[in-house]
Amino acid sequence: MPLFSQISLLFLLTGSEALTQRYDADSILTSQECCDAIRTEFASIVHGPASNDYSDRLSTYYSQQQHDYSPACYVKPKSTEDISKILKIAASHHCQFAVASGGHMAWAEASNTDDGFVFDLRDMNRIYISVERQTVSLGPGSKWISVYKAMDAHNLTVPGARMSDVGVGGFLAGGGYPFTSKTPGFGANSVFNYEVVLSDGTIVEANADSHSDLFWALKLAGTNYGIITRFDMNADASTEIWGAVGLYPSTEQTRTEIFPAYEEYSHRNDNTDLFISVGHLKAMGRPEKPMSPVEPVIYNEKTGQRNEVIHDPIDSLLQTPSRTAWFTLTIKVSTKLFLDFGKKAADVFALLEDAPGFSTMLGFQPFPKKFIEGNRGSPVYNTMKESDEDLTRELVQKEARNLDLLVNFTYLNYANKDQPVYEQSLTPEDLARMLRIRDKYDPSAIFRTLWKGGYKLPETPTARDEL
Ligand SMILES: Cc1cc2nc3c(=O)[nH]c(=O)nc-3n(C[C@H](O)[C@H](O)[C@H](O)COP(=O)(O)OP(=O)(O)OC[C@H]3O[C@@H](n4cnc5c(N)ncnc54)[C@H](O)[C@@H]3O)c2cc1C
Ligand SMILES: *[C@@H]1O[C@H](CO)[C@@H](O)[C@H](O)[C@H]1NC(C)=O
Ligand SMILES: *[C@@H]1O[C@H](CO)[C@@H](O)[C@H](O)[C@H]1NC(C)=O
């Protein structure tokens, strides 16, 4: 019997989404039976709730919300072929699953689930560096700190995440806003080839010459196209870098000094080596004696190899949270808005200052024009380009809209669960193209039916002004 065909009643079991096409599973197993079915062929990599591997994987999720799930098992493949075979088993028995690399997407069920099993990609963590070609091939399961350490030894680097424990897989599947980059644009723009397992288990290499439509779509892959098993990236030469974290008391004076400087910085196009983020953070600790308003509460800088600078001072910036929620939007660069938001954040955060265990942060990060131009090969390019401005992201949407400073771009990796990332980040034409490519590579809607979590393309294109 063919593994996949068009008719099925299964769709009725999976709920509300109006799938245009369905597929027919051989049988429907419970989550536990699914784990057992995978175990018959892959005994050593299926880990049930009583195992150490299971609790070890759970402990790597960044947020408590993600930690709260209990999948029937974690399946920890060692190779692309494993993933291909397991996907076939899952599809033929209608087994739902999630996919976890670094586990840093914060919202509930982004990469964990109660309704099935989870692909734990941490053993897909190869880092293969070609010094001669100046390229690196990365498995999705590595943490960025391991990538930087390996590459620092060769004075090479790639545009990856700015904190140690973020995973390669999720970061690059959402674009990837880098720490430093000689190649402008999201980290995904340095990927010149993807190895990806499609919903029917086929293993495909997608690049500019082969499956070029898929290559383009994967730069904003989400959980729509396949499980990416290898990212081949162009590397940059790199030796030492400088990095600093400075925390200042939020006063009228600091705000009016920092934000105009930040506006100016956001318009500079010669700063591709370095992205400055400014933000507002609830006090991490109070100074013991009064100090001048512009004396930093914390100032930590370092010059050294990338992995050292990220490990300290950068990692110290965000405490590991328990429950956490992120929300993002994109605005034109405006000191007025920065100041308004900085002031509002200070007021709101002051109210929460004494709430035990509660902390807040408002962050601005620039997308200079050169960065936007670097995204030419990506689905986000036409939207980012539309406003023809240097952009930034922050927290409060309404005021930006009122001032006509809101922009049609919602960065996937910083968004909350219910933000319509694809609808807001793509032109209607590019969204339609993304949908056509999805339907070409997953014609039976297997991923839409079985793959839980992450960001999905909408069923049909929705106009941005209707959102
Ligand atoms: C402390 C911290 C620092 C951060 N710093 C940055 C930063 O500097 N720049 C930035 O852009 N973002 C940053 N982020 C956001 C981060 O990029 C996203 O949370 C990203 O999704 C995390 O990837 P992951 O592999 O760790 O997460 P996961 O939760 O494992 O995965 C995230 C999503 O990607 C999917 N996915 C994972 N692997 C694959 C794969 N191989 N194929 C297909 N889909 C896959 C998952 O199913 C899930 O939907 C940061 C987040 C945190 C918590
Ligand atoms: C990397 O650069 C440093 C500093 O310039 C140099 O001392 C070192 O030899 C280089 N390492 C390699 C492997 O080229
Ligand atoms: C955002 O999208 C809407 C609807 O497509 C459009 O009318 C508007 O001009 C866009 N905004 C910008 C800043 O390009």
Coordinates of C-alpha atoms and ligand atoms in Angstrom, one line a residue:
M1 CA 0.0 0.0 0.0
P2 CA 1.4 3.4 -0.8
L3 CA 2.4 5.4 2.3
F4 CA 0.5 8.5 1.3
S5 CA -2.6 9.0 -0.7
Q6 CA -5.1 11.7 -0.9
I7 CA -8.2 10.7 0.9
S8 CA -8.7 10.3 4.6
L9 CA -10.9 11.0 7.5
L10 CA -7.9 11.6 9.7
F11 CA -8.3 15.3 9.2
L12 CA -11.4 15.1 11.3
L13 CA -9.4 13.8 14.2
T14 CA -6.8 16.6 14.1
G15 CA -9.2 19.5 14.4
S16 CA -10.0 22.8 13.2
E17 CA -7.6 23.8 10.5
A18 CA -9.2 23.6 7.0
L19 CA -6.5 21.6 5.3
T20 CA -6.9 21.6 1.5
Q21 CA -5.4 18.2 1.1
R22 CA -5.2 15.2 3.5
Y23 CA -3.3 12.1 3.6
D24 CA -4.1 8.5 4.5
A25 CA -2.2 6.8 7.3
D26 CA -1.9 3.1 7.4
S27 CA -3.2 3.1 11.0
I28 CA -3.6 5.5 13.9
L29 CA -1.5 4.7 16.9
T30 CA -1.5 6.4 20.3
S31 CA 1.5 8.5 21.2
Q32 CA 2.8 5.6 23.4
E33 CA 2.3 3.1 20.5
C34 CA 4.1 5.5 18.2
C35 CA 7.2 5.5 20.5
D36 CA 7.0 1.7 20.6
A37 CA 6.8 1.5 16.9
I38 CA 9.9 3.7 16.5
R39 CA 11.6 1.7 19.3
T40 CA 11.3 -1.6 17.3
E41 CA 13.7 -0.1 14.8
F42 CA 15.6 2.4 16.8
A43 CA 15.8 1.0 20.3
S44 CA 18.7 3.0 21.6
I45 CA 17.5 6.4 20.7
V46 CA 13.9 6.4 22.1
H47 CA 13.8 7.7 25.6
G48 CA 10.7 7.4 27.8
P49 CA 9.7 9.5 30.8
A50 CA 11.6 7.4 33.3
S51 CA 15.0 7.8 31.5
N52 CA 17.8 10.2 32.3
D53 CA 17.9 11.3 28.6
Y54 CA 14.3 12.4 29.0
S55 CA 14.8 14.6 32.0
D56 CA 18.0 15.9 30.6
R57 CA 16.3 17.0 27.4
L58 CA 13.5 18.6 29.4
S59 CA 16.0 20.6 31.4
T60 CA 17.4 22.3 28.3
Y61 CA 14.2 24.2 27.5
Y62 CA 14.8 27.9 28.1
S63 CA 11.3 28.6 29.5
Q64 CA 9.2 27.0 32.1
Q65 CA 6.2 26.9 29.8
Q66 CA 8.1 24.6 27.4
H67 CA 9.4 22.5 30.3
D68 CA 5.8 21.8 31.5
Y69 CA 5.0 19.3 28.6
S70 CA 5.3 15.5 28.8
P71 CA 5.8 14.0 25.4
A72 CA 5.4 10.2 25.2
C73 CA 9.1 10.0 24.4
Y74 CA 12.1 11.9 23.1
V75 CA 13.6 10.4 20.0
K76 CA 17.3 11.4 19.5
P77 CA 18.3 10.6 15.9
K78 CA 22.0 10.3 15.1
S79 CA 21.7 10.8 11.3
T80 CA 19.7 12.3 8.5
E81 CA 18.7 8.7 7.5
D82 CA 17.3 8.1 11.0
I83 CA 15.1 11.1 10.7
S84 CA 14.0 10.1 7.3
K85 CA 12.9 6.7 8.5
I86 CA 11.3 7.9 11.7
L87 CA 9.3 10.5 9.7
K88 CA 8.0 7.7 7.5
I89 CA 7.0 5.7 10.6
A90 CA 5.3 8.7 12.1
A91 CA 3.4 9.5 8.9
S92 CA 2.2 5.9 8.3
H93 CA 0.8 5.7 11.9
H94 CA -0.4 9.3 12.2
C95 CA 2.0 10.1 15.0
Q96 CA 2.2 13.7 16.0
F97 CA 5.6 15.2 16.9
A98 CA 7.5 18.4 17.7
V99 CA 11.1 19.2 16.8
A100 CA 13.6 20.6 19.3
S101 CA 17.2 21.8 18.6
G102 CA 18.4 24.3 21.3
G103 CA 14.9 24.5 22.9
H104 CA 15.1 28.3 23.2
M105 CA 11.9 29.3 21.6
A106 CA 10.1 30.5 24.6
W107 CA 6.4 30.1 24.1
A108 CA 4.5 27.0 25.2
E109 CA 4.6 24.1 22.8
A110 CA 7.0 25.8 20.3
S111 CA 9.2 22.8 20.4
N112 CA 7.7 20.4 22.9
T113 CA 4.3 18.7 23.1
D114 CA 1.9 16.5 25.2
D115 CA 0.5 15.0 22.0
G116 CA 3.1 12.8 20.6
F117 CA 6.9 12.5 20.6
V118 CA 9.7 15.0 20.1
F119 CA 12.7 14.8 17.8
D120 CA 15.6 15.8 20.0
L121 CA 18.2 16.9 17.5
R122 CA 21.0 17.4 20.0
D123 CA 23.0 14.5 18.6
M124 CA 22.8 16.1 15.1
N125 CA 25.5 18.4 16.2
R126 CA 28.3 18.1 13.7
I127 CA 30.6 21.1 13.1
Y128 CA 32.6 20.5 10.0
I129 CA 35.0 23.4 9.1
S130 CA 36.7 23.7 5.8
V131 CA 39.5 26.2 6.3
E132 CA 40.4 26.0 2.7
R133 CA 37.0 26.9 1.3
Q134 CA 36.0 29.1 4.3
T135 CA 32.8 27.3 4.9
V136 CA 31.3 25.4 7.8
S137 CA 28.6 22.7 7.9
L138 CA 26.5 22.7 11.0
G139 CA 24.1 20.2 12.3
P140 CA 20.9 21.8 13.8
G141 CA 21.6 20.4 17.3
S142 CA 24.7 22.4 18.2
K143 CA 24.6 25.4 20.5
W144 CA 26.1 28.5 19.1
I145 CA 28.8 28.6 21.8
S146 CA 30.2 25.3 20.5
V147 CA 30.2 26.6 16.9
Y148 CA 32.1 29.8 18.0
K149 CA 34.6 27.8 20.0
A150 CA 35.3 25.4 17.1
M151 CA 35.6 28.2 14.6
D152 CA 37.5 30.6 16.8
A153 CA 40.3 28.1 16.7
H154 CA 40.6 28.7 13.0
N155 CA 40.0 32.5 13.1
L156 CA 36.7 32.0 11.2
T157 CA 33.1 32.8 12.2
V158 CA 29.5 32.8 10.9
P159 CA 26.6 35.1 11.9
G160 CA 25.0 33.2 14.7
A161 CA 23.2 34.0 17.9
R162 CA 24.4 36.3 20.6
M163 CA 24.0 34.0 23.5
S164 CA 25.7 30.7 24.2
D165 CA 22.9 28.2 24.5
V166 CA 20.7 29.2 21.5
G167 CA 20.4 26.3 19.1
V168 CA 21.6 26.4 15.5
G169 CA 18.4 24.8 14.1
G170 CA 15.7 27.2 15.4
F171 CA 17.9 30.3 15.0
L172 CA 18.5 29.7 11.3
A173 CA 15.0 28.4 10.6
G174 CA 13.7 31.8 11.8
G175 CA 16.3 34.0 10.0
G176 CA 18.8 34.7 12.8
Y177 CA 19.8 38.1 14.0
P178 CA 23.5 37.9 14.5
F179 CA 26.0 39.3 17.0
T180 CA 28.3 40.5 14.4
S181 CA 28.4 40.0 10.7
K182 CA 30.6 40.9 7.8
T183 CA 27.8 39.5 5.6
P184 CA 24.9 41.8 6.0
G185 CA 21.5 40.3 6.8
F186 CA 20.1 37.5 8.8
G187 CA 22.3 34.5 9.5
A188 CA 20.2 32.4 7.1
N189 CA 21.6 34.5 4.3
S190 CA 25.0 33.0 4.8
V191 CA 23.6 29.5 4.3
F192 CA 24.4 28.4 0.7
N193 CA 23.0 24.9 1.0
Y194 CA 20.5 23.1 3.2
E195 CA 20.1 19.4 3.7
V196 CA 16.4 18.8 4.6
V197 CA 14.1 15.9 5.2
L198 CA 10.8 16.4 3.5
S199 CA 7.5 15.1 4.8
D200 CA 7.6 11.9 2.8
G201 CA 11.1 11.2 4.1
T202 CA 12.9 12.3 1.0
I203 CA 16.3 13.8 1.7
V204 CA 17.0 16.9 -0.4
E205 CA 19.8 19.4 -0.9
A206 CA 18.4 22.8 -1.5
N207 CA 20.6 25.6 -2.9
A208 CA 20.7 28.2 -5.6
D209 CA 21.0 25.6 -8.4
S210 CA 18.9 22.7 -7.0
H211 CA 15.5 23.1 -5.5
S212 CA 16.1 26.8 -5.6
D213 CA 12.4 27.6 -4.7
L214 CA 12.8 25.6 -1.5
F215 CA 16.2 27.2 -0.8
W216 CA 14.5 30.6 -0.8
A217 CA 11.6 29.5 1.4
L218 CA 13.9 27.8 4.0
K219 CA 15.4 31.2 4.9
L220 CA 12.1 31.7 6.8
A221 CA 11.4 28.0 7.2
G222 CA 9.4 27.8 10.4
T223 CA 7.9 24.4 10.7
N224 CA 6.5 24.3 7.2
Y225 CA 8.9 22.7 4.8
G226 CA 11.0 20.0 6.5
I227 CA 13.4 19.1 9.2
I228 CA 16.7 20.7 8.3
T229 CA 19.5 18.4 9.1
R230 CA 22.5 20.4 7.8
F231 CA 23.3 24.1 7.2
D232 CA 26.3 24.8 4.9
M233 CA 27.4 28.3 5.5
N234 CA 29.9 30.7 4.2
A235 CA 32.3 31.8 6.9
D236 CA 34.1 35.1 7.5
A237 CA 37.6 35.6 8.7
S238 CA 37.6 36.8 12.3
T239 CA 40.0 37.2 15.1
E240 CA 39.3 39.1 18.3
I241 CA 36.2 41.1 18.9
W242 CA 35.1 43.6 21.5
G243 CA 31.8 43.4 23.4
A244 CA 30.3 45.2 26.3
V245 CA 27.2 45.3 28.4
G246 CA 26.5 48.5 30.2
L247 CA 23.5 49.0 32.5
Y248 CA 22.6 52.6 33.4
P249 CA 19.9 53.9 35.7
S250 CA 16.9 54.9 33.6
T251 CA 16.7 58.6 34.2
E252 CA 15.6 61.5 32.0
Q253 CA 19.2 62.3 31.5
T254 CA 20.4 58.9 30.4
R255 CA 17.4 58.4 28.1
T256 CA 17.9 61.7 26.4
E257 CA 21.6 60.9 25.9
I258 CA 21.3 57.3 24.8
F259 CA 18.4 57.3 22.5
P260 CA 19.5 60.1 20.1
A261 CA 22.9 58.4 19.9
Y262 CA 21.1 55.2 19.2
E263 CA 19.1 56.8 16.4
E264 CA 22.2 58.1 14.8
Y265 CA 23.8 54.7 15.2
S266 CA 20.8 53.0 13.6
H267 CA 21.4 55.0 10.4
R268 CA 25.0 54.2 10.1
N269 CA 25.8 51.7 7.3
D270 CA 29.4 51.2 8.1
N271 CA 28.7 49.2 11.2
T272 CA 28.2 45.7 9.8
D273 CA 30.7 44.3 12.2
L274 CA 28.7 45.2 15.2
F275 CA 25.1 45.5 16.3
I276 CA 24.3 47.6 19.3
S277 CA 21.2 46.9 21.1
V278 CA 19.8 49.3 23.7
G279 CA 17.1 48.4 26.0
H280 CA 15.4 49.0 29.3
L281 CA 15.9 46.4 31.9
K282 CA 14.4 46.3 35.4
A283 CA 17.1 46.8 37.9
M284 CA 19.2 43.6 38.3
G285 CA 20.6 44.8 41.6
R286 CA 20.7 48.1 43.4
P287 CA 23.9 50.0 43.8
E288 CA 24.8 50.3 47.5
K289 CA 25.5 53.9 47.5
P290 CA 24.0 56.7 45.5
M291 CA 25.8 57.5 42.3
S292 CA 25.8 60.0 39.6
P293 CA 23.0 59.5 37.1
V294 CA 25.3 58.5 34.3
E295 CA 27.5 56.2 36.3
P296 CA 26.7 52.6 35.1
V297 CA 25.2 50.1 37.5
I298 CA 27.1 47.4 35.6
Y299 CA 29.7 47.8 33.0
N300 CA 31.4 44.8 31.6
E301 CA 33.5 44.7 28.6
K302 CA 35.9 42.3 27.0
T303 CA 38.1 42.0 24.0
G304 CA 38.8 38.4 23.0
Q305 CA 37.7 35.5 20.9
R306 CA 34.1 35.5 20.1
N307 CA 33.2 32.6 22.4
E308 CA 34.9 34.3 25.3
V309 CA 33.1 37.6 24.7
I310 CA 29.7 35.9 24.4
H311 CA 30.3 33.8 27.5
D312 CA 31.2 36.9 29.5
P313 CA 30.0 39.6 29.4
I314 CA 27.1 39.0 27.0
D315 CA 25.6 35.9 28.6
S316 CA 25.3 37.7 31.9
L317 CA 22.8 40.1 30.4
L318 CA 19.7 37.9 30.6
Q319 CA 19.0 35.9 33.6
T320 CA 17.6 32.4 33.0
P321 CA 13.9 33.0 33.5
S322 CA 11.2 30.7 34.7
R323 CA 8.1 31.8 32.8
T324 CA 8.8 34.3 30.0
A325 CA 7.0 36.0 27.2
W326 CA 8.5 37.8 24.2
F327 CA 6.7 40.1 21.9
T328 CA 8.1 42.0 18.9
L329 CA 7.3 44.5 16.3
T330 CA 9.2 46.7 13.8
I331 CA 9.2 50.4 13.6
K332 CA 11.0 53.2 11.7
V333 CA 13.8 54.7 13.7
S334 CA 12.6 57.5 15.8
T335 CA 14.1 59.1 18.9
K336 CA 10.7 60.4 19.9
L337 CA 9.3 56.9 19.9
F338 CA 12.4 55.5 21.7
L339 CA 12.0 58.2 24.4
D340 CA 8.3 57.7 24.8
F341 CA 8.7 53.9 25.1
G342 CA 11.8 54.3 27.3
K343 CA 9.7 56.6 29.6
K344 CA 6.7 54.3 29.5
A345 CA 8.8 51.3 30.2
A346 CA 10.4 53.1 33.2
D347 CA 7.0 53.9 34.6
V348 CA 5.5 50.5 34.2
F349 CA 8.6 48.7 35.4
A350 CA 8.8 50.9 38.4
L351 CA 5.3 49.6 39.4
L352 CA 6.7 46.1 39.1
E353 CA 10.0 46.8 40.7
D354 CA 9.1 45.1 44.0
A355 CA 7.2 42.1 42.5
P356 CA 9.3 39.2 43.6
G357 CA 10.9 37.2 40.9
F358 CA 9.5 39.5 38.2
S359 CA 11.7 41.2 35.6
T360 CA 11.0 43.1 32.4
M361 CA 13.0 44.2 29.5
L362 CA 12.4 46.5 26.5
G363 CA 15.0 46.1 23.8
F364 CA 15.7 48.0 20.6
Q365 CA 17.8 46.3 17.8
P366 CA 18.6 48.0 14.5
F367 CA 18.1 46.7 11.0
P368 CA 20.3 49.2 9.0
K369 CA 19.6 49.5 5.3
K370 CA 22.7 47.5 4.5
F371 CA 21.3 44.7 6.7
I372 CA 18.0 44.8 4.8
E373 CA 19.9 44.7 1.5
G374 CA 21.7 41.6 2.7
N375 CA 18.4 39.8 2.8
R376 CA 17.8 39.8 -1.0
G377 CA 17.7 36.1 -1.2
S378 CA 15.1 35.7 1.6
P379 CA 11.3 35.8 1.7
V380 CA 11.5 38.8 4.1
Y381 CA 13.3 41.0 1.7
N382 CA 10.4 42.7 -0.2
T383 CA 8.6 43.6 3.0
M384 CA 11.6 44.9 4.8
K385 CA 12.6 46.9 1.7
E386 CA 9.1 48.5 1.3
S387 CA 9.6 51.1 4.0
D388 CA 13.0 52.1 2.6
E389 CA 14.2 53.1 6.1
D390 CA 16.5 51.8 8.8
L391 CA 14.3 49.9 11.2
T392 CA 14.2 48.8 14.7
R393 CA 12.1 46.6 16.9
E394 CA 10.4 47.2 20.2
L395 CA 7.4 46.5 22.3
V396 CA 4.5 48.9 22.0
Q397 CA 2.5 48.8 18.8
K398 CA -0.3 51.2 19.1
E399 CA 1.7 54.3 19.4
A400 CA 3.9 53.4 16.5
R401 CA 0.8 52.8 14.4
N402 CA -0.7 56.1 15.4
L403 CA 2.5 57.9 14.5
D404 CA 2.6 56.0 11.2
L405 CA 5.9 54.5 12.3
L406 CA 4.8 50.8 12.3
V407 CA 6.3 48.6 9.7
N408 CA 5.1 45.3 8.2
F409 CA 7.7 43.0 9.7
T410 CA 7.4 40.7 12.7
Y411 CA 10.7 38.9 13.4
L412 CA 9.9 35.2 13.8
N413 CA 12.5 34.4 16.5
Y414 CA 11.3 37.1 18.8
A415 CA 7.6 36.8 18.3
N416 CA 5.0 35.5 20.7
K417 CA 2.9 32.5 19.8
D418 CA -0.1 34.3 18.4
Q419 CA 1.7 37.0 16.4
P420 CA 0.9 36.4 12.7
V421 CA 4.5 36.2 11.7
Y422 CA 4.2 35.2 8.1
E423 CA 1.2 37.3 7.3
Q424 CA 2.9 40.4 8.7
S425 CA 6.4 39.7 7.3
L426 CA 5.7 38.9 3.6
T427 CA 4.1 40.8 0.8
P428 CA 1.0 39.1 -0.5
E429 CA 2.9 37.9 -3.6
D430 CA 5.7 36.4 -1.5
L431 CA 3.2 34.8 0.9
A432 CA 1.5 33.2 -2.1
R433 CA 4.8 32.0 -3.3
M434 CA 5.7 30.5 0.1
L435 CA 2.3 28.7 0.1
R436 CA 2.9 27.3 -3.4
I437 CA 6.3 26.0 -2.4
R438 CA 4.9 24.5 0.8
D439 CA 2.2 22.6 -1.2
K440 CA 4.7 21.4 -3.8
Y441 CA 7.1 19.9 -1.1
D442 CA 4.4 18.7 1.3
P443 CA 1.5 18.0 -1.1
S444 CA -0.4 15.8 1.4
A445 CA -0.2 18.4 4.2
I446 CA 1.6 15.9 6.5
F447 CA 3.6 18.5 8.4
R448 CA 0.5 20.6 8.9
T449 CA -1.3 17.6 10.3
L450 CA 1.5 16.1 12.4
W451 CA 4.2 18.6 13.2
K452 CA 3.3 20.5 16.3
G453 CA 4.7 23.9 17.3
G454 CA 6.7 26.6 15.6
Y455 CA 5.2 29.1 13.1
K456 CA 3.0 27.8 10.4
L457 CA 2.1 29.5 7.1
P458 CA -1.6 30.5 7.0
E459 CA -3.9 28.3 5.0
T460 CA -4.5 31.1 2.5
P461 CA -2.9 34.5 1.9
T462 CA -4.3 37.1 4.2
A463 CA -3.9 40.8 3.4
R464 CA -1.7 42.6 6.0
D465 CA -4.1 45.4 6.4
E466 CA -6.8 43.0 7.6
L467 CA -4.7 41.9 10.6
Ligands
LIG1 C1 18.7 33.7 25.8 C2 18.3 33.9 24.3 C3 19.1 34.6 23.4 C4 18.7 34.7 22.1 N1 19.5 35.4 21.2 C5 19.1 35.6 20.0 C6 19.9 36.3 19.0 O1 21.0 36.8 19.4 N2 19.5 36.5 17.8 C7 18.3 35.9 17.4 O2 17.9 36.1 16.2 N3 17.5 35.2 18.2 C8 17.9 35.0 19.5 N4 17.1 34.3 20.3 C9 15.8 33.7 19.8 C10 16.2 32.4 19.2 O3 16.8 32.6 17.9 C11 14.9 31.6 18.9 O4 14.3 31.3 20.2 C12 15.2 30.3 18.2 O5 14.0 29.7 17.7 C13 15.9 29.3 19.1 O6 16.4 28.2 18.4 P1 16.5 26.8 19.2 O7 17.0 25.8 18.2 O8 17.3 27.0 20.4 O9 15.0 26.5 19.6 P2 14.0 25.4 19.5 O10 12.9 25.7 20.5 O11 14.6 24.0 19.6 O12 13.4 25.5 18.1 C14 12.7 26.7 17.7 C15 11.8 26.4 16.5 O13 12.5 26.0 15.4 C16 12.1 24.6 15.0 N5 13.3 23.9 14.6 C17 14.3 23.6 15.4 N6 15.2 22.9 14.8 C18 14.8 22.7 13.5 C19 15.3 22.1 12.3 N7 16.4 21.5 12.3 N8 14.5 22.1 11.2 C20 13.3 22.8 11.2 N9 12.8 23.4 12.3 C21 13.5 23.4 13.4 C22 11.4 24.1 16.2 O14 10.5 23.1 15.9 C23 10.8 25.3 16.8 O15 9.6 25.6 16.2 C24 17.5 34.2 21.7 C25 16.7 33.4 22.5 C26 17.1 33.3 23.9 C27 16.2 32.6 24.8
LIG2 C1 44.4 33.5 14.7 O1 44.7 34.9 14.9 C2 45.6 35.1 16.0 C3 45.7 36.6 16.2 O2 45.9 37.3 15.0 C4 47.0 34.4 15.7 O3 47.8 34.6 16.8 C5 46.7 32.9 15.5 O4 47.9 32.3 15.1 C6 45.7 32.7 14.4 N1 45.3 31.3 14.4 C7 45.3 30.6 13.2 C8 44.9 29.1 13.4 O5 45.4 31.1 12.1
LIG3 C1 2.0 47.5 5.1 O1 1.1 46.7 4.4 C2 -0.1 47.4 4.0 C3 -1.1 46.4 3.4 O2 -0.5 45.7 2.4 C4 0.2 48.6 3.1 O3 -1.0 49.3 2.8 C5 1.2 49.5 3.8 O4 1.6 50.6 3.0 C6 2.4 48.8 4.3 N1 3.3 49.6 5.1 C7 4.5 50.0 4.8 C8 5.2 50.8 5.7 O5 5.0 49.6 3.7

